[in-house]
């Protein structure tokens, strides 16, 4: 733990760590939901959907890396067992039991919308309190906004394709 780096945090560090553990759990679940979705997805325009889901999976994994770095800087310990993710998650996990493209896209859009709400809240909580965490959260939020738009564009393509038949 960086002692000086921690003293500049103008909020309860334990409380902040609790929020970061929850976000960290969301990211691992989002990673897996995208990753497994990219493997099982079926239906029209599958190749484009697979490419986007695969890329998003790696980006979610990177979010967990950013959060872990900050958690450790603050003297915390990230959840050490996957079982903890389901207990801590804000956004949950939706198994792609129906692998049709429309369903997989809708499930992931829902996840992104939840992530946007969570990070926007975290941005408000850390604003003027912890600039380092704020900056990480802002970076992640920007990418979640991009993810939502990417998926909605793919869903729109799917719907346009269906109308032509
Ligand atoms: Fe993420
Ligand atoms: Fe995302
Ligand atoms: Mg994308």
Coordinates of C-alpha atoms and ligand atoms in Angstrom, one line a residue:
X1 CA 0.0 0.0 0.0
X2 CA 1.3 3.5 -0.9
X3 CA 0.9 5.4 2.3
X4 CA 1.0 9.0 0.9
X5 CA -1.0 7.9 -2.1
X6 CA -3.7 6.6 0.3
X7 CA -3.8 9.7 2.5
X8 CA -4.9 11.9 -0.3
X9 CA -8.1 9.9 -0.7
X10 CA -10.8 12.2 0.7
X11 CA -13.3 9.5 1.5
X12 CA -13.5 6.3 3.5
X13 CA -11.1 3.9 1.9
X14 CA -12.9 0.8 3.2
X15 CA -16.1 2.0 1.7
X16 CA -14.4 2.8 -1.6
X17 CA -12.8 -0.6 -1.7
X18 CA -16.2 -2.3 -1.1
X19 CA -17.5 -0.5 -4.2
X20 CA -14.4 -1.5 -6.2
X21 CA -14.8 -5.1 -5.2
X22 CA -18.3 -5.1 -6.5
X23 CA -17.3 -3.4 -9.8
X24 CA -14.5 -5.9 -10.1
X25 CA -16.9 -8.8 -9.8
X26 CA -19.2 -7.3 -12.4
X27 CA -16.2 -7.1 -14.8
X28 CA -15.3 -10.8 -14.5
X29 CA -18.9 -11.8 -15.0
X30 CA -19.2 -9.5 -18.0
X31 CA -16.0 -10.9 -19.4
X32 CA -17.3 -14.5 -19.2
X33 CA -20.8 -13.6 -20.5
X34 CA -19.2 -12.0 -23.6
X35 CA -16.7 -14.8 -24.0
X36 CA -19.1 -17.7 -23.7
X37 CA -21.6 -15.7 -25.8
X38 CA -19.1 -15.4 -28.6
X39 CA -18.6 -19.2 -28.6
X40 CA -22.3 -20.3 -28.6
X41 CA -24.0 -17.4 -30.6
X42 CA -26.0 -18.5 -33.7
X43 CA -28.0 -16.7 -36.3
X44 CA -27.7 -14.1 -39.1
X45 CA -24.7 -11.9 -39.3
X46 CA -23.0 -14.2 -36.8
X47 CA -19.4 -13.3 -37.8
X48 CA -19.8 -9.6 -37.0
X49 CA -21.4 -10.3 -33.7
X50 CA -18.7 -12.8 -32.8
X51 CA -16.0 -10.2 -33.6
X52 CA -17.6 -7.6 -31.4
X53 CA -18.4 -10.0 -28.5
X54 CA -14.8 -11.3 -28.5
X55 CA -13.4 -7.7 -28.5
X56 CA -15.7 -6.7 -25.7
X57 CA -14.7 -9.7 -23.6
X58 CA -11.0 -8.6 -23.7
X59 CA -12.0 -5.0 -22.9
X60 CA -14.0 -6.2 -19.8
X61 CA -11.0 -8.2 -18.7
X62 CA -8.9 -5.1 -19.0
X63 CA -11.4 -3.2 -16.8
X64 CA -10.8 -5.8 -14.1
X65 CA -7.1 -5.2 -14.5
X66 CA -7.6 -1.4 -14.0
X67 CA -9.7 -2.0 -10.9
X68 CA -7.3 -4.6 -9.4
X69 CA -4.4 -2.2 -9.8
X70 CA -6.4 0.5 -7.9
X71 CA -7.6 -2.0 -5.2
X72 CA -4.1 -3.1 -4.5
X73 CA -2.8 0.6 -4.4
X74 CA -5.5 1.3 -1.8
X75 CA -4.4 -1.7 0.4
X76 CA -7.3 -3.9 -0.5
X77 CA -7.5 -7.5 -1.7
X78 CA -9.6 -8.3 -4.8
X79 CA -12.1 -11.2 -4.4
X80 CA -10.0 -14.3 -4.5
X81 CA -12.6 -16.8 -5.5
X82 CA -15.1 -16.8 -8.4
X83 CA -17.9 -17.7 -5.9
X84 CA -17.6 -14.2 -4.5
X85 CA -18.4 -12.6 -7.8
X86 CA -22.0 -13.7 -7.7
X87 CA -22.4 -12.4 -4.1
X88 CA -20.8 -9.0 -4.9
X89 CA -22.1 -8.3 -8.4
X90 CA -24.3 -5.2 -9.1
X91 CA -25.3 -6.3 -12.6
X92 CA -25.6 -10.1 -12.2
X93 CA -25.0 -12.7 -14.9
X94 CA -27.3 -13.9 -17.6
X95 CA -26.4 -17.3 -19.2
X96 CA -26.9 -17.3 -23.0
X97 CA -29.2 -20.4 -22.7
X98 CA -30.9 -19.1 -25.9
X99 CA -27.9 -18.6 -28.2
X100 CA -29.9 -16.8 -30.9
X101 CA -28.1 -13.5 -31.9
X102 CA -31.0 -11.3 -30.9
X103 CA -31.2 -12.8 -27.4
X104 CA -27.4 -12.7 -26.8
X105 CA -27.3 -9.0 -28.0
X106 CA -30.2 -8.1 -25.8
X107 CA -28.7 -9.7 -22.7
X108 CA -25.4 -7.9 -23.2
X109 CA -27.1 -4.6 -23.9
X110 CA -28.9 -5.0 -20.5
X111 CA -25.5 -5.7 -18.9
X112 CA -23.9 -2.6 -20.5
X113 CA -26.8 -0.4 -19.4
X114 CA -26.4 -1.6 -15.8
X115 CA -22.6 -1.0 -16.0
X116 CA -23.2 2.6 -17.2
X117 CA -25.5 3.2 -14.2
X118 CA -23.0 1.7 -11.8
X119 CA -19.9 3.6 -13.1
X120 CA -21.8 6.9 -13.5
X121 CA -22.7 6.6 -9.8
X122 CA -19.1 5.7 -8.9
X123 CA -18.0 8.7 -10.8
X124 CA -20.2 10.9 -8.7
X125 CA -19.0 9.3 -5.5
X126 CA -15.3 9.7 -6.3
X127 CA -15.5 13.2 -7.9
X128 CA -13.4 15.7 -5.9
X129 CA -12.6 12.9 -3.4
X130 CA -10.2 10.5 -5.2
X131 CA -8.9 11.8 -8.6
X132 CA -7.0 8.5 -9.3
X133 CA -10.0 6.3 -9.0
X134 CA -12.2 8.9 -10.7
X135 CA -9.9 8.8 -13.7
X136 CA -10.0 4.9 -13.9
X137 CA -13.8 5.0 -13.5
X138 CA -14.1 7.6 -16.3
X139 CA -12.0 5.5 -18.6
X140 CA -14.2 2.4 -18.0
X141 CA -17.4 4.4 -18.3
X142 CA -16.3 5.8 -21.7
X143 CA -15.8 2.2 -22.9
X144 CA -19.1 0.9 -21.5
X145 CA -20.9 3.7 -23.4
X146 CA -19.1 2.6 -26.5
X147 CA -20.1 -1.1 -25.9
X148 CA -23.8 -0.3 -25.5
X149 CA -23.7 1.7 -28.8
X150 CA -21.8 -1.1 -30.6
X151 CA -24.3 -3.7 -29.5
X152 CA -27.4 -1.6 -30.3
X153 CA -26.0 -1.0 -33.8
X154 CA -25.6 -4.7 -34.3
X155 CA -29.2 -5.3 -33.0
X156 CA -30.4 -2.6 -35.4
X157 CA -28.6 -4.3 -38.3
X158 CA -30.3 -7.6 -37.3
X159 CA -33.7 -6.0 -37.2
X160 CA -33.2 -4.4 -40.6
X161 CA -32.1 -7.7 -42.1
X162 CA -35.2 -9.4 -40.7
X163 CA -37.5 -6.8 -42.3
X164 CA -36.2 -7.5 -45.8
X165 CA -37.2 -11.1 -45.7
Ligands
LIG1 FE1 -16.5 -3.3 -18.2
LIG2 FE1 -18.8 -3.3 -21.3
LIG3 MG1 -16.8 -2.5 -29.5

